[in-house]
Coordinates of C-alpha atoms in Angstrom, one line a residue:
X1 CA 231.2 115.3 68.4
X2 CA 229.4 118.6 69.2
X3 CA 229.4 119.5 65.5
X4 CA 227.2 116.5 64.8
X5 CA 224.4 117.7 67.0
X6 CA 222.8 120.0 64.5
X7 CA 222.7 117.2 61.9
X8 CA 221.2 114.8 64.5
X9 CA 218.7 117.5 65.5
X10 CA 217.8 118.0 61.8
X11 CA 217.2 114.3 61.3
X12 CA 215.1 114.1 64.5
X13 CA 213.0 117.0 63.3
X14 CA 212.6 115.5 59.9
X15 CA 211.5 112.2 61.4
X16 CA 209.0 113.9 63.7
X17 CA 207.6 116.2 61.0
X18 CA 207.2 113.4 58.4
X19 CA 204.3 111.7 60.3
X20 CA 202.7 115.1 61.0
X21 CA 202.9 115.9 57.3
X22 CA 201.5 112.5 56.3
X23 CA 198.7 112.9 58.9
X24 CA 197.8 116.3 57.6
X25 CA 197.7 115.0 54.0
X26 CA 195.5 112.0 55.2
X27 CA 193.1 114.4 57.0
X28 CA 192.8 116.6 53.9
X29 CA 191.9 113.6 51.8
X30 CA 189.4 112.4 54.4
X31 CA 187.6 115.7 54.7
X32 CA 187.6 116.1 50.9
X33 CA 185.8 112.7 50.8
X34 CA 183.3 113.9 53.5
X35 CA 182.7 117.2 51.7
X36 CA 181.9 115.5 48.4
X37 CA 179.5 113.1 50.1
X38 CA 177.4 115.5 52.1
X39 CA 178.0 119.1 50.9
X40 CA 176.7 119.0 47.2
X41 CA 173.4 117.5 48.2
X42 CA 172.8 119.9 51.1
X43 CA 173.9 122.7 48.9
X44 CA 171.3 121.8 46.3
X45 CA 168.6 121.6 49.1
X46 CA 169.7 125.0 50.4
X47 CA 169.6 126.6 47.0
X48 CA 166.0 125.4 46.5
X49 CA 165.0 126.5 50.0
X50 CA 166.3 130.0 49.5
X51 CA 164.9 130.2 46.0
X52 CA 161.5 129.4 47.5
X53 CA 162.1 132.0 50.2
X54 CA 163.1 134.9 48.0
X55 CA 161.1 134.3 44.8
X56 CA 158.5 136.5 46.4
X57 CA 160.9 139.4 45.5
X58 CA 160.4 138.6 41.8
X59 CA 156.7 137.8 42.2
X60 CA 156.1 141.3 43.4
X61 CA 156.9 142.7 40.0
X62 CA 153.5 141.3 38.8
X63 CA 151.8 140.1 42.0
X64 CA 151.3 143.5 43.6
X65 CA 149.6 144.8 40.5
X66 CA 147.4 141.7 39.9
X67 CA 146.2 141.5 43.5
X68 CA 146.3 145.2 44.4
X69 CA 149.0 144.9 47.1
X70 CA 150.9 148.0 48.2
X71 CA 154.6 148.1 49.1
X72 CA 153.6 148.1 52.8
X73 CA 151.4 145.0 52.4
X74 CA 154.1 143.2 50.5
X75 CA 156.6 144.1 53.2
X76 CA 154.3 142.8 55.9
X77 CA 153.8 139.5 54.0
X78 CA 157.6 139.1 53.6
X79 CA 158.0 139.8 57.3
X80 CA 155.3 137.3 58.4
X81 CA 157.5 134.5 57.1
X82 CA 160.0 135.2 59.8
X83 CA 157.4 135.2 62.6
X84 CA 156.8 131.5 62.0
X85 CA 160.5 130.9 61.4
X86 CA 161.6 132.5 64.7
X87 CA 158.9 130.7 66.7
X88 CA 159.9 127.3 65.5
X89 CA 163.7 127.5 64.9
X90 CA 164.9 126.4 68.4
X91 CA 162.4 123.5 68.7
X92 CA 163.4 122.3 65.2
X93 CA 167.1 122.3 66.0
X94 CA 166.5 120.4 69.2
X95 CA 164.5 117.9 67.2
X96 CA 167.5 117.5 64.9
X97 CA 169.8 116.8 67.8
X98 CA 167.3 114.2 69.1
X99 CA 166.1 112.5 66.0
X100 CA 168.9 113.2 63.5
X101 CA 169.4 115.2 60.4
X102 CA 167.9 112.7 58.0
X103 CA 164.4 112.7 59.4
X104 CA 164.5 116.4 60.3
X105 CA 165.6 117.6 56.9
X106 CA 163.1 115.3 55.2
X107 CA 160.2 116.8 57.2
X108 CA 161.4 120.4 56.7
X109 CA 161.7 120.1 52.9
X110 CA 158.5 118.2 52.3
X111 CA 156.4 120.7 54.2
X112 CA 158.0 123.8 52.9
X113 CA 157.7 122.5 49.3
X114 CA 154.0 122.1 49.8
X115 CA 153.6 125.6 51.3
X116 CA 155.7 127.2 48.6
X117 CA 153.7 125.6 45.8
X118 CA 150.5 126.6 47.6
X119 CA 151.5 130.3 47.1
X120 CA 150.2 130.0 43.6
X121 CA 146.6 130.0 45.1
X122 CA 146.9 133.4 46.8
X123 CA 144.1 135.7 45.9
X124 CA 143.8 138.1 48.8
X125 CA 146.1 139.5 51.6
X126 CA 144.9 137.0 54.2
X127 CA 145.9 134.0 52.0
X128 CA 149.3 135.7 51.4
X129 CA 150.0 136.2 55.1
X130 CA 148.9 132.7 56.2
X131 CA 151.0 130.9 53.6
X132 CA 154.0 133.1 54.3
X133 CA 153.7 132.3 58.0
X134 CA 153.4 128.6 57.3
X135 CA 156.3 128.6 55.0
X136 CA 158.4 130.1 57.9
X137 CA 157.1 127.5 60.3
X138 CA 157.9 124.6 58.0
X139 CA 161.4 125.9 56.9
X140 CA 162.4 126.9 60.5
X141 CA 165.5 125.1 61.6
X142 CA 166.9 124.2 58.1
X143 CA 169.8 126.6 58.1
X144 CA 170.8 126.3 61.8
X145 CA 170.3 122.6 61.3
X146 CA 172.9 122.7 58.6
X147 CA 175.3 124.7 60.8
X148 CA 174.9 122.2 63.6
X149 CA 175.2 119.2 61.2
X150 CA 178.5 120.5 59.8
X151 CA 179.9 120.7 63.3
X152 CA 179.6 116.9 63.4
X153 CA 181.7 116.5 60.2
X154 CA 184.2 119.4 60.1
X155 CA 186.6 120.8 62.7
X156 CA 186.6 124.5 63.5
X157 CA 189.5 125.3 61.1
X158 CA 187.5 124.0 58.1
X159 CA 184.1 125.3 58.9
X160 CA 184.1 128.8 57.3
X161 CA 185.0 127.3 54.0
X162 CA 182.3 124.6 54.4
X163 CA 179.6 127.1 55.5
X164 CA 180.6 129.5 52.7
X165 CA 179.4 127.0 50.2
X166 CA 175.9 127.3 51.6
X167 CA 176.0 131.1 51.6
X168 CA 177.2 130.8 48.0
X169 CA 173.9 129.0 47.6
X170 CA 172.1 132.2 48.6
X171 CA 173.8 133.9 45.7
X172 CA 173.2 131.0 43.4
X173 CA 169.5 131.1 44.3
X174 CA 169.6 134.7 43.3
X175 CA 171.2 133.8 40.0
X176 CA 168.7 131.0 39.3
X177 CA 165.8 133.3 40.4
X178 CA 167.1 135.9 38.0
X179 CA 167.4 133.5 35.1
X180 CA 164.2 131.6 35.7
X181 CA 161.7 133.8 37.4
X182 CA 161.5 136.6 34.9
X183 CA 161.2 134.1 32.0
X184 CA 158.5 132.1 33.8
X185 CA 156.4 135.1 34.7
X186 CA 156.6 136.6 31.2
X187 CA 156.3 133.5 29.0
X188 CA 154.0 131.4 31.1
X189 CA 151.5 134.2 31.8
X190 CA 148.1 133.1 30.6
X191 CA 148.9 129.4 30.2
X192 CA 145.9 127.5 31.5
X193 CA 144.4 130.8 32.7
X194 CA 147.1 131.3 35.4
X195 CA 149.2 134.4 36.0
X196 CA 153.0 134.2 35.4
X197 CA 153.7 134.5 39.1
X198 CA 151.4 131.6 39.9
X199 CA 153.4 129.4 37.5
X200 CA 156.6 130.6 39.1
X201 CA 155.5 129.4 42.6
X202 CA 154.4 126.1 41.2
X203 CA 157.5 125.3 39.2
X204 CA 160.0 126.6 41.8
X205 CA 158.3 125.0 44.8
X206 CA 158.0 121.4 43.4
X207 CA 161.8 120.5 43.6
X208 CA 161.7 120.8 47.4
X209 CA 159.1 118.0 47.6
X210 CA 161.3 115.7 45.5
X211 CA 164.4 116.5 47.4
X212 CA 162.7 115.6 50.7
X213 CA 162.5 111.9 49.6
X214 CA 166.1 112.0 48.3
X215 CA 167.2 113.3 51.7
X216 CA 165.7 110.4 53.6
X217 CA 167.7 108.0 51.3
X218 CA 171.0 109.9 51.0
X219 CA 171.8 111.5 54.3
X220 CA 173.3 109.9 57.5
X221 CA 173.0 111.5 60.9
X222 CA 176.6 111.4 62.1
X223 CA 180.1 110.2 61.0
X224 CA 179.8 107.0 63.0
X225 CA 176.7 106.1 60.9
X226 CA 178.6 106.6 57.6
X227 CA 179.2 103.2 55.9
X228 CA 181.6 105.0 53.5
X229 CA 184.0 105.9 56.3
X230 CA 186.5 103.4 57.8
X231 CA 186.6 102.9 61.6
X232 CA 189.8 104.9 61.8
X233 CA 188.3 107.7 59.8
X234 CA 185.2 107.8 62.1
X235 CA 187.4 108.1 65.1
X236 CA 189.7 110.7 63.5
X237 CA 186.7 112.9 62.5
X238 CA 185.3 112.8 66.1
X239 CA 188.7 113.6 67.6
X240 CA 189.4 116.6 65.2
X241 CA 185.9 118.0 65.6
X242 CA 186.3 117.9 69.4
X243 CA 189.6 119.8 69.3
X244 CA 187.9 123.0 68.2
X245 CA 185.5 123.1 71.2
X246 CA 185.4 125.9 73.7
X247 CA 188.1 125.8 76.4
X248 CA 187.2 125.0 80.0
X249 CA 186.4 128.6 80.9
X250 CA 183.6 128.7 78.3
X251 CA 180.2 127.0 78.6
X252 CA 180.8 123.3 78.4
X253 CA 177.5 122.4 76.6
X254 CA 176.3 120.0 79.3
X255 CA 172.8 121.5 79.1
X256 CA 170.6 123.7 77.0
X257 CA 170.7 126.2 80.0
X258 CA 174.4 126.7 79.4
X259 CA 173.7 128.1 76.0
X260 CA 170.8 130.2 77.1
X261 CA 172.9 131.7 79.9
X262 CA 175.9 132.4 77.8
X263 CA 176.1 136.2 77.2
X264 CA 178.1 135.7 74.0
X265 CA 175.0 134.1 72.4
X266 CA 173.2 137.4 72.7
X267 CA 176.2 139.3 71.3
X268 CA 176.3 137.0 68.4
X269 CA 172.5 137.4 67.9
X270 CA 172.8 141.1 67.7
X271 CA 175.7 140.8 65.1
X272 CA 173.6 138.3 63.1
X273 CA 170.6 140.6 63.3
X274 CA 172.5 143.5 61.9
X275 CA 174.1 141.4 59.2
X276 CA 170.8 139.8 58.1
X277 CA 169.0 143.1 57.9
X278 CA 171.3 144.0 55.0
X279 CA 171.4 140.5 53.4
X280 CA 167.7 140.1 53.5
X281 CA 167.2 143.5 51.9
X282 CA 169.3 142.4 49.0
X283 CA 167.4 139.1 48.8
X284 CA 163.9 140.7 48.8
X285 CA 164.4 144.1 47.3
X286 CA 167.2 143.8 44.8
X287 CA 164.8 143.4 41.8
X288 CA 163.0 146.6 42.8
X289 CA 166.3 148.4 43.4
X290 CA 167.4 147.5 39.9
X291 CA 164.1 148.7 38.5
X292 CA 164.8 152.0 40.3
X293 CA 168.1 152.2 38.4
X294 CA 165.9 152.7 35.3
X295 CA 165.2 149.2 34.0
X296 CA 161.6 148.5 33.3
X297 CA 161.3 145.2 31.5
X298 CA 160.6 142.3 34.0
X299 CA 163.0 139.9 32.2
X300 CA 165.7 142.5 32.0
X301 CA 165.4 143.2 35.8
X302 CA 165.6 139.5 36.5
X303 CA 168.7 139.1 34.3
X304 CA 170.5 142.0 35.9
X305 CA 170.0 140.5 39.4
X306 CA 172.3 137.7 38.2
X307 CA 175.3 140.1 38.2
X308 CA 175.5 141.0 41.9
X309 CA 174.5 137.4 42.9
X310 CA 177.1 135.8 40.6
X311 CA 179.9 138.1 41.7
X312 CA 178.9 137.7 45.3
X313 CA 178.9 133.9 45.1
X314 CA 182.5 133.8 43.8
X315 CA 183.7 136.6 46.1
X316 CA 182.2 135.1 49.3
X317 CA 183.9 131.7 48.8
X318 CA 187.3 133.3 48.1
X319 CA 187.1 135.6 51.1
X320 CA 185.9 132.8 53.4
X321 CA 188.7 130.5 52.2
X322 CA 191.2 133.3 52.9
X323 CA 189.8 133.6 56.4
X324 CA 190.3 129.9 57.0
X325 CA 193.8 129.9 55.5
X326 CA 195.0 132.8 57.6
X327 CA 193.1 131.7 60.7
X328 CA 191.7 135.2 61.2
X329 CA 188.0 136.1 61.6
X330 CA 187.6 139.5 63.3
X331 CA 189.4 141.7 60.8
X332 CA 187.9 139.9 57.8
X333 CA 184.4 140.3 59.2
X334 CA 184.9 144.0 60.0
X335 CA 186.3 144.7 56.5
X336 CA 183.3 143.0 54.9
X337 CA 180.7 144.7 57.1
X338 CA 182.2 148.2 57.0
X339 CA 183.0 147.9 53.3
X340 CA 179.5 146.5 52.6
X341 CA 178.0 149.4 54.5
X342 CA 179.9 152.0 52.5
X343 CA 179.0 150.3 49.2
X344 CA 175.3 150.3 50.2
X345 CA 175.5 154.0 51.2
X346 CA 177.0 154.8 47.7
X347 CA 173.6 153.7 46.2
X348 CA 172.0 156.8 47.6
X349 CA 174.2 158.9 45.3
X350 CA 171.9 157.9 42.5
X351 CA 174.6 158.1 39.9
X352 CA 173.5 158.5 36.3
X353 CA 175.7 155.6 35.2
X354 CA 173.7 152.3 35.4
X355 CA 177.0 150.4 35.3
X356 CA 178.4 152.3 38.3
X357 CA 175.2 151.7 40.3
X358 CA 175.2 148.0 39.4
X359 CA 178.9 147.8 40.4
X360 CA 178.1 149.4 43.8
X361 CA 175.3 146.9 44.3
X362 CA 177.7 144.0 43.3
X363 CA 180.4 145.1 45.8
X364 CA 177.8 145.4 48.6
X365 CA 176.4 142.0 47.8
X366 CA 179.9 140.4 47.7
X367 CA 181.0 141.8 51.1
X368 CA 177.7 141.3 52.9
X369 CA 177.4 137.7 51.7
X370 CA 181.1 137.0 52.5
X371 CA 180.6 138.2 56.1
X372 CA 178.0 135.5 56.8
X373 CA 180.2 132.4 56.7
X374 CA 183.0 134.2 58.5
X375 CA 180.6 135.1 61.3
X376 CA 179.2 131.5 61.6
X377 CA 182.7 130.1 62.1
X378 CA 183.0 132.1 65.4
X379 CA 179.9 131.0 67.4
X380 CA 180.5 127.3 66.7
X381 CA 183.9 127.8 68.5
X382 CA 182.1 128.5 71.8
X383 CA 179.2 126.1 71.8
X384 CA 179.0 122.3 71.5
X385 CA 176.9 119.4 72.5
X386 CA 173.3 120.2 73.5
X387 CA 174.4 123.8 73.9
X388 CA 175.3 123.9 70.2
X389 CA 171.8 122.8 69.1
X390 CA 170.1 125.4 71.3
X391 CA 172.7 128.1 71.0
X392 CA 173.1 128.1 67.2
X393 CA 169.3 128.1 66.9
X394 CA 168.9 130.8 69.5
X395 CA 171.4 133.0 67.7
X396 CA 169.7 132.4 64.4
X397 CA 166.2 132.9 65.8
X398 CA 167.0 136.2 67.5
X399 CA 169.1 137.4 64.6
X400 CA 166.6 136.4 62.0
X401 CA 163.9 138.6 63.6
X402 CA 165.5 141.1 61.2
X403 CA 163.3 139.3 58.7
X404 CA 160.2 140.5 60.6
X405 CA 161.5 144.1 61.1
X406 CA 163.4 144.8 57.9
X407 CA 160.9 144.1 55.1
X408 CA 158.1 145.8 57.0
X409 CA 160.1 148.9 57.8
X410 CA 161.5 149.2 54.3
X411 CA 158.0 148.7 52.8
X412 CA 156.7 151.5 55.0
X413 CA 159.6 153.8 54.1
X414 CA 159.1 153.2 50.4
X415 CA 155.3 153.7 50.7
X416 CA 155.7 157.0 52.6
X417 CA 158.8 158.5 50.9
X418 CA 158.9 156.7 47.5
X419 CA 162.6 156.0 48.1
X420 CA 164.8 153.5 49.9
X421 CA 167.5 156.1 50.8
X422 CA 166.6 156.3 54.5
X423 CA 166.5 152.5 54.8
X424 CA 169.8 152.2 53.1
X425 CA 171.4 154.6 55.6
X426 CA 170.0 152.6 58.5
X427 CA 171.3 149.3 57.0
X428 CA 174.7 150.8 56.5
X429 CA 174.9 151.9 60.1
X430 CA 173.9 148.5 61.3
X431 CA 176.6 146.8 59.2
X432 CA 179.2 149.1 60.7
X433 CA 177.9 148.4 64.2
X434 CA 178.1 144.6 63.6
X435 CA 181.7 144.8 62.6
X436 CA 182.6 146.9 65.6
X437 CA 180.7 144.5 67.9
X438 CA 182.6 141.5 66.8
X439 CA 185.9 143.3 67.0
X440 CA 185.2 144.4 70.5
X441 CA 183.2 141.5 71.9
X442 CA 185.3 138.6 70.8
X443 CA 189.0 138.3 71.7
X444 CA 191.3 137.9 68.7
X445 CA 192.9 134.7 69.9
X446 CA 189.6 133.2 70.7
X447 CA 188.2 133.7 67.2
X448 CA 191.5 132.8 65.6
X449 CA 192.2 129.6 67.6
X450 CA 189.2 127.7 66.3
X451 CA 190.2 128.6 62.7
X452 CA 193.8 127.7 62.9
X453 CA 194.2 124.9 65.4
X454 CA 194.3 122.1 63.0
X455 CA 196.6 123.9 60.7
X456 CA 199.4 124.3 63.3

């Protein structure tokens, strides 16, 4: 009789594990359906938004000469975007929480599309600064709104992979910018008496206006509003997304004040500031960096920017998925930031091999881009409810002030020294600091639990 107990125990374990396995399979199918319904469209919107944000980096190859702008003036114009962005990001995310993603994203895309297209009419620095400021005001809240929106649809253990798709959109925007911008600026120059950069703003800004109307038709605010989910699926999504919330000793999200009083929000904001200083440098200055490698043709410069962005797009998705699969955030993030900092610092060696310099830039882009979705999987573990809307936007707003500081400082450094070496050293130091801050400031089990909970 005692010898039969192991067999009975095995049967009991098998019968208990079978429903669990079936439930996990059912959840995987459900989230795959959700991902295919909402992620591709938002991905397309984000690619267009980021293309409209960074195409100024390609425009400078002609615009500065045509309008007589210095590097410092260009850097200030790039920075002014983030003044408007920072001022309006938290209010925009609070409006999303109140009025829903459909109306909020429609408003954002329509207005930023009009502002981006309006850049073609810039003729003096004041026009440049005003339109860049308005573009920041109108686009404010789009990315933190996406992060908040994804918390409604995906539990913590699936968020890094979902968010990584949007950061891949940053790289894809770089690829598209490299393929399209150089060609438009060269081959459309003189058509109807317009400069090439004017055609670039017109052609690349128009899709946002069209997508605004599509968003109003295609998006739903929350899972309970989705006609394509069954009642059981709606309940299951709500339950699973709630499982990844912060434990009782964290802020419970009952008010916006809870997010504003949470010291981790400011730790995360510093980390995001450091990380975005480096990523925005790649976004805005990569064409000029490649030109400094010895490439002079505007189309060739644009095409070479495709390489770091394409490699980065693939690499960040693979690294983010590995972070989700292993349930580990801190070490993945630290490896990306420290490795990215070293790769950036290697650019100051000014190697004679163009291939080696492009390889260093590609490695830096891959690791820096990959750190972004891994980072954003951590704050959503500690904030929810109204606190999530305010907290995510506050982290993003404080962090994205790097967009005010970084382009202006780099522009001044280039104007005064004729080189980016000092700026690159500063960026590398900030990347290392961000990795150390996350390792020290967030407990391993806290960062890991949100990633792995549904996989256990």
